Coordinates of C-alpha atoms (C1' of nucleotides) in Angstrom, one line a residue:
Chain A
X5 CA -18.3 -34.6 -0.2
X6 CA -14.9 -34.7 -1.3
X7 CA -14.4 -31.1 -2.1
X8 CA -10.7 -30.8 -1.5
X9 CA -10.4 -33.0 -4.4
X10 CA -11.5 -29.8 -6.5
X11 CA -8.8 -27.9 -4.9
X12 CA -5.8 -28.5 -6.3
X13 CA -3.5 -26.7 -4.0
X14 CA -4.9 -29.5 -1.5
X15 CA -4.2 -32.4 -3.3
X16 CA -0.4 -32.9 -1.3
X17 CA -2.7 -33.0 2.3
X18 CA -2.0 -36.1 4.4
X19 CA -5.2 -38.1 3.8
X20 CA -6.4 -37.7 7.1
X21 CA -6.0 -34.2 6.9
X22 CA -8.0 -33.7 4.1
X23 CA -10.6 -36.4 5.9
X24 CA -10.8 -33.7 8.5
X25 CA -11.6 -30.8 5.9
X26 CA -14.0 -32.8 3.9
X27 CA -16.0 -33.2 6.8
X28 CA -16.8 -29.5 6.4
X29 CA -19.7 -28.2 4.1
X30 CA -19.3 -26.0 1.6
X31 CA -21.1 -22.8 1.9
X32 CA -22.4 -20.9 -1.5
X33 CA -22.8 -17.4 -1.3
X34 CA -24.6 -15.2 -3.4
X35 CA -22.6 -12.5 -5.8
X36 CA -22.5 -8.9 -3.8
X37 CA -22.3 -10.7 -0.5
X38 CA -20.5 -9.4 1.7
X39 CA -18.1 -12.1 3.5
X40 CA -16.7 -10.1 5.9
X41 CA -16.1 -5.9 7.0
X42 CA -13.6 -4.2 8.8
X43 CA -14.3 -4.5 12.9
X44 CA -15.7 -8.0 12.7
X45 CA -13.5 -10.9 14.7
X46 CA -11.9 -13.6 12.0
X47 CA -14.4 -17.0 12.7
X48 CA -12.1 -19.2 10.1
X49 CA -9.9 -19.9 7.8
X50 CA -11.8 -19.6 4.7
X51 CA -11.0 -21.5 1.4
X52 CA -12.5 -20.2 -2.1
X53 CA -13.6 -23.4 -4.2
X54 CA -15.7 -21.3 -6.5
X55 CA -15.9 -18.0 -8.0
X56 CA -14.2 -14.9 -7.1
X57 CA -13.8 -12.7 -4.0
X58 CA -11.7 -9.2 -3.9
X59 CA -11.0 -7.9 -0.9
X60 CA -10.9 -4.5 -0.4
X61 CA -9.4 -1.4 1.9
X62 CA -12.4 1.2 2.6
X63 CA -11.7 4.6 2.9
X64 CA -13.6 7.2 4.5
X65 CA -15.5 8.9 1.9
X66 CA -16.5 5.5 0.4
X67 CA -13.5 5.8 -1.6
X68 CA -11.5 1.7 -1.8
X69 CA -8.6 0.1 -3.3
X70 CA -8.4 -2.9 -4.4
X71 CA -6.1 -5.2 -1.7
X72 CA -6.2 -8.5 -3.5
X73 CA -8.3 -10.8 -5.0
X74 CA -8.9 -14.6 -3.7
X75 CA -9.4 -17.3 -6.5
X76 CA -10.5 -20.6 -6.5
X77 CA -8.0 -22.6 -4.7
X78 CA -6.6 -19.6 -2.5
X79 CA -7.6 -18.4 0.6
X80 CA -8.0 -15.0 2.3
X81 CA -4.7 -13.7 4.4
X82 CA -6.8 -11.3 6.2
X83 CA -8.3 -14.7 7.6
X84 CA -4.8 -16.0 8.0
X85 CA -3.5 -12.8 9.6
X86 CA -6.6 -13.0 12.4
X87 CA -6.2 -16.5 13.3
X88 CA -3.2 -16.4 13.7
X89 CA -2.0 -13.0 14.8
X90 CA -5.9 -12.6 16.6
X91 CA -6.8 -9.3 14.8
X92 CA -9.7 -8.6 13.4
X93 CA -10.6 -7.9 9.7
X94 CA -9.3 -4.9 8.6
X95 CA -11.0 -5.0 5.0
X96 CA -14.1 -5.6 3.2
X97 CA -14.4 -9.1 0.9
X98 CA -17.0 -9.1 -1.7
X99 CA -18.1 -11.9 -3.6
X100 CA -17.7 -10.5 -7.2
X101 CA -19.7 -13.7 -8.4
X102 CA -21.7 -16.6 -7.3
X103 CA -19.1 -17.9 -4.8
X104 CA -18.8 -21.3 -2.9
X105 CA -16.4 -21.6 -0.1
X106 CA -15.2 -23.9 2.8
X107 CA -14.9 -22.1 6.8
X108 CA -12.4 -24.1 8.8
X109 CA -13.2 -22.8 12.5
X110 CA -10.6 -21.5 13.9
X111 CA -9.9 -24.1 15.9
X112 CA -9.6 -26.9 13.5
X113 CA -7.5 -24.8 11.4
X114 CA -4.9 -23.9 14.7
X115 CA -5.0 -27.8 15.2
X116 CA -4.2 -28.5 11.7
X117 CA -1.6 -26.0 11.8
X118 CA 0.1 -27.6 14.4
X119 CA -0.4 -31.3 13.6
X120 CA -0.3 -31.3 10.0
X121 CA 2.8 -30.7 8.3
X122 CA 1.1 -30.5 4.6
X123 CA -1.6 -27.8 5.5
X124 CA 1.1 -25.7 7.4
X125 CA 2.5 -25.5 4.2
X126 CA 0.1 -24.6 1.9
X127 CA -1.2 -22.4 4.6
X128 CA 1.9 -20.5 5.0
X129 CA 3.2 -20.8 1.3
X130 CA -0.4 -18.8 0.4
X131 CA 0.5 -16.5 3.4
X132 CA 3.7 -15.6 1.9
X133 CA 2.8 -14.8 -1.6
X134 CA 0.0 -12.7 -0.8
X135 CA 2.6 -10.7 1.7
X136 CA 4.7 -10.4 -1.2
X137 CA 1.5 -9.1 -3.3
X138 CA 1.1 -6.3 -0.8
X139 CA 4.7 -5.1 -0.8
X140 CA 4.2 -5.0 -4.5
X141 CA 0.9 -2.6 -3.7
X142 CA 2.9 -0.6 -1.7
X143 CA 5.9 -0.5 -4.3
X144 CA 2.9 0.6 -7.2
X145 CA 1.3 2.5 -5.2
X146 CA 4.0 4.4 -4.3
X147 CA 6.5 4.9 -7.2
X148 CA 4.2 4.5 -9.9
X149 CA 1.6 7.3 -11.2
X150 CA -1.8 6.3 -12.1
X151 CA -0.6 6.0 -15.9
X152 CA 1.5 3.3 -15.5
X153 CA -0.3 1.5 -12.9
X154 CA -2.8 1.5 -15.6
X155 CA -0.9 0.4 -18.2
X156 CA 0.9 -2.5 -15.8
X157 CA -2.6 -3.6 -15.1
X158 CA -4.0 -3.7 -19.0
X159 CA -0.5 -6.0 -19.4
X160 CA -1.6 -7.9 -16.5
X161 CA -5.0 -8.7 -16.7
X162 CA -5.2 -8.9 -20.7
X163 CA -5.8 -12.2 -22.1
X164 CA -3.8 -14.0 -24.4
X165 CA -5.4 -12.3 -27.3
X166 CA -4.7 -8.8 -25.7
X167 CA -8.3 -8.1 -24.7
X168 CA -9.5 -6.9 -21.1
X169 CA -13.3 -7.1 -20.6
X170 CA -13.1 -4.5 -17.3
X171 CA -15.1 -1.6 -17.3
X172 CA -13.0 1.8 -16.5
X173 CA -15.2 1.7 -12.6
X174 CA -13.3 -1.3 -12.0
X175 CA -10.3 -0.4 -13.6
X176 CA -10.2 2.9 -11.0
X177 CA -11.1 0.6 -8.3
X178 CA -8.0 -1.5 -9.1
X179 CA -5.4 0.9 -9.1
X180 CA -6.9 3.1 -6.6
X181 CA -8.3 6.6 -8.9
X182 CA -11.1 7.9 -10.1
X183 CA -13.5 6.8 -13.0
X184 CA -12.7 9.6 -14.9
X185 CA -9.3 9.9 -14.6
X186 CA -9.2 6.5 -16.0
X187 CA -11.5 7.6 -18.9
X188 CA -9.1 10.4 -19.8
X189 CA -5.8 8.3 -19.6
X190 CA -7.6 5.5 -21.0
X191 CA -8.2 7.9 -24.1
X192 CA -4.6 9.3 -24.2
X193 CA -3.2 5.8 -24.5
X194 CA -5.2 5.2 -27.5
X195 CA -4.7 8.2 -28.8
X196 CA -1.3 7.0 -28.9
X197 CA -1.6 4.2 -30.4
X198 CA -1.2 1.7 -27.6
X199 CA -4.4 0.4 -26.7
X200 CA -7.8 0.6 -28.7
X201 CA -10.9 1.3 -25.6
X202 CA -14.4 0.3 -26.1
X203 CA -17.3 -0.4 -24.4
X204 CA -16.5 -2.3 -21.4
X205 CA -13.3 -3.9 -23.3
X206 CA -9.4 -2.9 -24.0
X207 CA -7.4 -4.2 -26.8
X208 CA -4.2 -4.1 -26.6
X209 CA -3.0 -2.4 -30.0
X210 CA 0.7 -2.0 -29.0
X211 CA 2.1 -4.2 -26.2
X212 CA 5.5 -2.3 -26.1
X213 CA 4.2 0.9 -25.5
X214 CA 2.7 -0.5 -22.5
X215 CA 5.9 -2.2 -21.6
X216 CA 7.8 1.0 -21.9
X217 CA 5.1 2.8 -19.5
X218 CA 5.5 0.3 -16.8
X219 CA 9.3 0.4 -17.1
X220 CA 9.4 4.0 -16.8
X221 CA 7.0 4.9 -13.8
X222 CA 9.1 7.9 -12.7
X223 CA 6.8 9.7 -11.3
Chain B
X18 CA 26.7 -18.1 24.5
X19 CA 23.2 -17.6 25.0
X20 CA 21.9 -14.8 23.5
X21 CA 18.7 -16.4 23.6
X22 CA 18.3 -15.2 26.9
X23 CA 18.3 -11.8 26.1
X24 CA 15.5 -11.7 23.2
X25 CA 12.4 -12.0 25.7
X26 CA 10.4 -13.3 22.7
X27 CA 12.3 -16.8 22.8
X28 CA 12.1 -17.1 26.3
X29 CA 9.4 -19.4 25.4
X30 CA 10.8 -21.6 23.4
X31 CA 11.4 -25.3 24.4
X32 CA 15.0 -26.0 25.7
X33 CA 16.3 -27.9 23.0
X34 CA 15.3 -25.4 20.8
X35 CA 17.2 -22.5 22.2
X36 CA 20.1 -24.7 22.7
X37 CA 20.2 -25.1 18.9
X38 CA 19.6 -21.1 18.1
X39 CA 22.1 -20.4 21.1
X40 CA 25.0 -22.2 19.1
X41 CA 24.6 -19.7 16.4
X42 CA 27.3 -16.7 16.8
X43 CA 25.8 -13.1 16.3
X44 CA 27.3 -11.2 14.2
X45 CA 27.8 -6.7 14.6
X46 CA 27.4 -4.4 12.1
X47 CA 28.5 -0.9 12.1
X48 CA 26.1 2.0 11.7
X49 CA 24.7 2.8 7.9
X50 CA 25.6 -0.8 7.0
X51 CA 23.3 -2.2 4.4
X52 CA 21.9 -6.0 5.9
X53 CA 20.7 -6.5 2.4
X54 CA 19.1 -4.9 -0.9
X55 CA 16.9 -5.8 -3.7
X56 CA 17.6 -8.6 -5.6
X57 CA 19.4 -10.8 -3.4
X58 CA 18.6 -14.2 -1.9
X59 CA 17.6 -15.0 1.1
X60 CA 20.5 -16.3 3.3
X61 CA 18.7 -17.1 6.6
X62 CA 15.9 -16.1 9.2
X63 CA 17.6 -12.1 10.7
X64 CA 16.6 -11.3 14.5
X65 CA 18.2 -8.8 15.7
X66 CA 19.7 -8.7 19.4
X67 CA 20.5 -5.1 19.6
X68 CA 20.5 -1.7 17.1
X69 CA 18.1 -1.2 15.0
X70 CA 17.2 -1.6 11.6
X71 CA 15.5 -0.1 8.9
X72 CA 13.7 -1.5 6.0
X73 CA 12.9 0.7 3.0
X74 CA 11.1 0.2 -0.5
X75 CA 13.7 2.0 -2.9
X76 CA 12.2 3.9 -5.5
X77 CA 13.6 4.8 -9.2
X78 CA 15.1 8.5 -8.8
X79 CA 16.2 7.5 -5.2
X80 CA 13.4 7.8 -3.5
X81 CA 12.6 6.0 -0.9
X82 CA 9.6 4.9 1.9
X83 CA 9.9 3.7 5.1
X84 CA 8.2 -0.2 5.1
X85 CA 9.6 -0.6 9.0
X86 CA 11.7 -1.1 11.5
X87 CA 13.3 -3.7 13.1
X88 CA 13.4 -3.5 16.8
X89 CA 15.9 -5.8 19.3
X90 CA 13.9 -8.9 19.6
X91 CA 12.5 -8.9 16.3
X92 CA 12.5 -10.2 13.2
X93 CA 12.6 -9.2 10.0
X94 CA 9.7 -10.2 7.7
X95 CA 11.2 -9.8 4.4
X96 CA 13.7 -13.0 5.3
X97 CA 10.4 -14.8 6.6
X98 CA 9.1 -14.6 3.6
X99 CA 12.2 -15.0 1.8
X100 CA 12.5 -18.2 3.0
X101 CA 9.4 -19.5 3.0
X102 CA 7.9 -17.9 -0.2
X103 CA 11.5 -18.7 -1.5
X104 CA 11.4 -15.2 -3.2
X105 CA 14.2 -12.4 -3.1
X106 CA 14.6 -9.4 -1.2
X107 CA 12.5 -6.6 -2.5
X108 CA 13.6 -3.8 0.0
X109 CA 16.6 -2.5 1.5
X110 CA 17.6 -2.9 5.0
X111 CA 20.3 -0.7 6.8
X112 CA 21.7 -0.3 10.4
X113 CA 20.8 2.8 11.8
X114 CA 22.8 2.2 14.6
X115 CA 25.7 -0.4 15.3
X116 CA 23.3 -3.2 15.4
X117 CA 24.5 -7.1 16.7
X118 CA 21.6 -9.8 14.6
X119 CA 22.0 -13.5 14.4
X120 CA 21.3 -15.2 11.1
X121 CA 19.4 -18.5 11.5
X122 CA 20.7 -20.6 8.4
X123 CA 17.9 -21.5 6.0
X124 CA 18.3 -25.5 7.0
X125 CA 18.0 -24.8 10.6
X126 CA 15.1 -22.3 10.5
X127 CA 13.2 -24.5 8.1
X128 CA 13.7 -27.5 10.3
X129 CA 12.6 -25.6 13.8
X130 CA 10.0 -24.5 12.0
X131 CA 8.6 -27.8 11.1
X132 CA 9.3 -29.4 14.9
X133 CA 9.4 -26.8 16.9
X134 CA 5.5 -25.6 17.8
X135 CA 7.1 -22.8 20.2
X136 CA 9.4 -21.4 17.3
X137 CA 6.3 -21.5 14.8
X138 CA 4.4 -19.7 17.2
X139 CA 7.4 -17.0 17.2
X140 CA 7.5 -16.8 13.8
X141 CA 4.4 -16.6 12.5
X142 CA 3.1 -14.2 15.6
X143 CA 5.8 -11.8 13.9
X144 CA 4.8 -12.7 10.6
X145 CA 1.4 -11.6 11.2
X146 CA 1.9 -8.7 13.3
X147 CA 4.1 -7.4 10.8
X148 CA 1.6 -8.1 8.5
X149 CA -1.1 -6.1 10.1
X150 CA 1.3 -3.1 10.1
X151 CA 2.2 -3.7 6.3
X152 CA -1.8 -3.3 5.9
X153 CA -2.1 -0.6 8.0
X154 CA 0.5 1.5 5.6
X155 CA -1.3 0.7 3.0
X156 CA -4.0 2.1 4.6
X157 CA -2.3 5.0 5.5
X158 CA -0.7 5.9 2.7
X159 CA -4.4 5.3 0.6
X160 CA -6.3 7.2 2.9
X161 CA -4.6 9.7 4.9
X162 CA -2.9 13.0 3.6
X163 CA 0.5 14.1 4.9
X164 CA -0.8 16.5 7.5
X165 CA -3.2 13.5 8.8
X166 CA 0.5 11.3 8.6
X167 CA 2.7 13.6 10.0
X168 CA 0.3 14.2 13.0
X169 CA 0.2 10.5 13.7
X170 CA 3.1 9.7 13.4
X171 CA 4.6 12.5 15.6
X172 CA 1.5 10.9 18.2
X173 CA 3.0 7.9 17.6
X174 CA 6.5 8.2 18.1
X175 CA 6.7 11.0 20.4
X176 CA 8.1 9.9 24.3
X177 CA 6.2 10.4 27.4
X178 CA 6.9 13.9 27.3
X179 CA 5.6 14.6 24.0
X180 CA 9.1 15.1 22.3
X181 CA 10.1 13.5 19.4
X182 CA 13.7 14.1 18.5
X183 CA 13.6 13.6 14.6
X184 CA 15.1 15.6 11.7
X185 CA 12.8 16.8 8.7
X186 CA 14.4 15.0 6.4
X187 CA 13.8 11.5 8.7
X188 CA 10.0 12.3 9.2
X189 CA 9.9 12.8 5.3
X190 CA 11.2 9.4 4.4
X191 CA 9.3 8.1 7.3
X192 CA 5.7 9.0 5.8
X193 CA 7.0 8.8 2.2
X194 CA 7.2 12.7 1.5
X195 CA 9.5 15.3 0.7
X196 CA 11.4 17.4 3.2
X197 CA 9.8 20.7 2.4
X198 CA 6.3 19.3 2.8
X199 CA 7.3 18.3 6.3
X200 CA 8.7 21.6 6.8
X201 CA 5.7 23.3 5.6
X202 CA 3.2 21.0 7.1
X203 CA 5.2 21.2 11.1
X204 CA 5.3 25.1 10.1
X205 CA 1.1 25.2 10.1
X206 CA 0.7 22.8 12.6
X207 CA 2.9 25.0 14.5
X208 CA 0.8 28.0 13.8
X209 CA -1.9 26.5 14.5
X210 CA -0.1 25.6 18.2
X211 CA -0.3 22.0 17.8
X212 CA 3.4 21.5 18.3
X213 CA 6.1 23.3 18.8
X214 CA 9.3 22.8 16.2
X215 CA 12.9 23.3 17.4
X216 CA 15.9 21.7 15.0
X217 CA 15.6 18.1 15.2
X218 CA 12.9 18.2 17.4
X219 CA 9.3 18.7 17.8
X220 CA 7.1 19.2 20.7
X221 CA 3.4 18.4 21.4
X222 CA 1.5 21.4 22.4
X223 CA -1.8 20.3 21.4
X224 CA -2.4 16.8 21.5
X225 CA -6.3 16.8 21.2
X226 CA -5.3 18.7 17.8
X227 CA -3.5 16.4 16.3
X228 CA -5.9 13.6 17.7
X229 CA -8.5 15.2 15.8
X230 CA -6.4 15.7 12.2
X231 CA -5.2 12.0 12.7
X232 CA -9.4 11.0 13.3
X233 CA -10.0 12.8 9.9
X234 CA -8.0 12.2 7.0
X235 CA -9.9 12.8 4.2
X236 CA -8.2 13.3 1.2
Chain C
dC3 C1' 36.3 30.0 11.6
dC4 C1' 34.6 27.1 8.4
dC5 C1' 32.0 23.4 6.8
dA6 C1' 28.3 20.1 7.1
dC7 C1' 24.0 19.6 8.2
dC8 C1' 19.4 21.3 9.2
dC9 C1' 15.8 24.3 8.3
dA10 C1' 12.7 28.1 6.0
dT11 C1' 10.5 29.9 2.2
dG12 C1' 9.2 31.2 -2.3
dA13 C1' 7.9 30.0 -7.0
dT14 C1' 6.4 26.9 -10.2
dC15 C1' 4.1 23.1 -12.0
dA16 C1' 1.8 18.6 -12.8
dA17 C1' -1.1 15.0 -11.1
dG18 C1' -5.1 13.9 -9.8
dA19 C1' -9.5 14.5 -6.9
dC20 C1' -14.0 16.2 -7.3
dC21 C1' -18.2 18.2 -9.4
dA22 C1' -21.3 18.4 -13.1
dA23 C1' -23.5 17.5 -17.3
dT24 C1' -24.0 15.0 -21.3
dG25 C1' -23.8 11.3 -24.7
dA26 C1' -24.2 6.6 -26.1
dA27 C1' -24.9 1.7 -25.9
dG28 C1' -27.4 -2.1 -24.4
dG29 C1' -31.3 -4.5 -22.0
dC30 C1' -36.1 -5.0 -21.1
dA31 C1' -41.1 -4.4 -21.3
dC32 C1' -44.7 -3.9 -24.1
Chain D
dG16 C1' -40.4 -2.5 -33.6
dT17 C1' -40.7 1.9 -29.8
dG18 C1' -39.7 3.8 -25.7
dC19 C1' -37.5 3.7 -21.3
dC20 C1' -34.0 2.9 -18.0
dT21 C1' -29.5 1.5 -16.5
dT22 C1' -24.9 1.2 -17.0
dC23 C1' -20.9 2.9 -19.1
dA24 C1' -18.2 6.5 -20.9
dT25 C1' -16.7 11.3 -22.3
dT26 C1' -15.7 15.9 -21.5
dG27 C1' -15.0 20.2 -19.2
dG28 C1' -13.7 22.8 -15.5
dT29 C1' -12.0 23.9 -10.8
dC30 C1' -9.2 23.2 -6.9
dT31 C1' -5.8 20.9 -3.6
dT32 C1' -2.1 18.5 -2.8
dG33 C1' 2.3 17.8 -3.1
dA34 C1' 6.8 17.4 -6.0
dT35 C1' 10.6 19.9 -7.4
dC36 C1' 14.0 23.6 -8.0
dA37 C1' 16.3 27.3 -6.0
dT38 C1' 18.2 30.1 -2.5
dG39 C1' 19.6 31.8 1.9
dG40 C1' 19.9 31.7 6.8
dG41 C1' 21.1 29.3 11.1
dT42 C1' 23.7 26.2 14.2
dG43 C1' 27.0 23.4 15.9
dG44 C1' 31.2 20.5 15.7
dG45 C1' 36.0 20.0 14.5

DNA sequence: CCCACCCATGATCAAGACCAATGAAGGCAC
DNA sequence: GTGCCTTCATTGGTCTTGATCATGGGTGGG
């Protein structure tokens, strides 16, 4: 009951709007499902309340990149994009962890669109930022060589005391390489100086180097 | 006076609605003109009547990729989001022919938007479409390598006839490569009888070939 | 006829993909 | 604890792709 309460982007909804959403259940899914694959036809719009999804392009050859990852709060734009444009998924989502999330059908969600002022909002403010995410994929992936990428995503990701628990299979994944090319630039770095690698963890040993890197992608 | 008329996408737009959008002047601009760059705001909603425009990611060093075009009818999705992500341009757009656009003032395009249900439907069909194609490049540019590229996009953009009147140095920026690549690349497929190459054009010999490098792009 | 633009080609070089083998740390069962 | 297994990481080596520099030839318009 009530789970747009938990969903702060939500809180602005005309009341009845959010009446109409709470009427939805929640649905928890387990970590490694898979939400959705490339081919299928978009069934909703789908809000993430709980845990993490990443959504992914798949290659042939099993190789993926990383599109963008959906947080609590957010919600997919591949979802968005098939609603409202009527195409199907193009990607692959993955829970990452235990996840729970809301479905609106389709048509709920193209009636809300058009009634409610508040949800067309959030709906299209979410759109926009994750379009503007993408052109930033596109700008990285294109300008920048795997070094900086890698350094822009150790800034990025890092907490406030400068540590990243990823391990260097996820790191690859991120910025779209290869484990081991991670492992060797991942070395280089802190044979510089600017990072210190362990097991499953980065520490951040000297933030401007980093800076410089990602300033500098030239490639 | 009523330009509307002439954009086929707005034909379906309520009358009161094209009244306001038909009191807006277009404005020409010459060839090469630059519509706008990185950096600046977002002055209003583009849709351009006639020409055709160009949107490209600019690289440091002056390179540059091809994000896409803007057709008569269209609009162009950097403004969309502009003005409703409320961020900056991040590409640059330029005229590649004298090109007549109107400019739908931020007010006025956020106002339709919110009561008109025929120009929401308009915008946010392009939106996603655009989108898709955004995706798709990402895709692309992941997934296939230039041979696969060039053969798809000479597919692609080829006429009825199977001629595509394009200069090296135009397919290069189109698929984010350099010139000599695309020389060499056109040379083999060439060779290999898949086309035939004349200066600033290119004709299908083989189609089935290039169907078939385009089907498998490993990298 | 000359000057832009367009194209071909060669040489070099770095980035990164891919394959393979090994090491090292942690978790788990017993 | 000991042993075993899985996950994570390191390292080496090979090979393609494509970026870049350089140079010369061709073509067509003014």
């Amino acid at each position: 009951m009530s789970w747009t309460r938990t969903a702060p982007a939500l809180n602005a909804l005309e009341p009845e709007t959010r009446a109409m959403l709470d009427r939805l259940a929640p649905v928890e899914v387990p970590e490694a499902a898979v939400l959705f694959s490339p081919g299928q036809a978009v069934k909703g719009y789908v809000i993430v309340l709980e845990g993490h999804v990443g959504v992914h392009l798949i290659g042939p050859g099993g190789r993926d990149i990383l599109l963008y990852e959906v947080a609590p709060g957010q919600s997919c734009i591949q979802s968005t994009l098939g609603l409202i444009g009527g195409a199907d998924y193009s990607a692959e989502a993955t829970a990452t962890v235990p996840t729970r999330l809301v479905l609106v059908p389709r048509t709920l969600f193209l009636d809300l669109l058009d009634r409610s002022p508040g949800f067309r909002k959030i709906v299209f403010a979410a759109f926009a930022e994750r379009m503007q995410a993408m052109m930033q994929l596109i700008e990285t992936m294109s300008f920048m060589r795997v070094e900086a990428r890698l350094a822009a995503l150790i800034l990025d990701r890092a907490d406030a005391a400068g540590t990243l628990e990823m391990t260097q299979a996820e790191i690859a994944r991120a910025i779209g390489t290869a484990r081991e090319v991670v492992s060797r630039r991942l070395d280089r770095l802190a044979r510089a100086g600017a990072i210190r690698a362990e097991r499953g963890r980065i520490r951040i040993r000297d933030r401007a180097a980093l800076e410089a890197l990602v300033a500098n992608p030239a490639v």
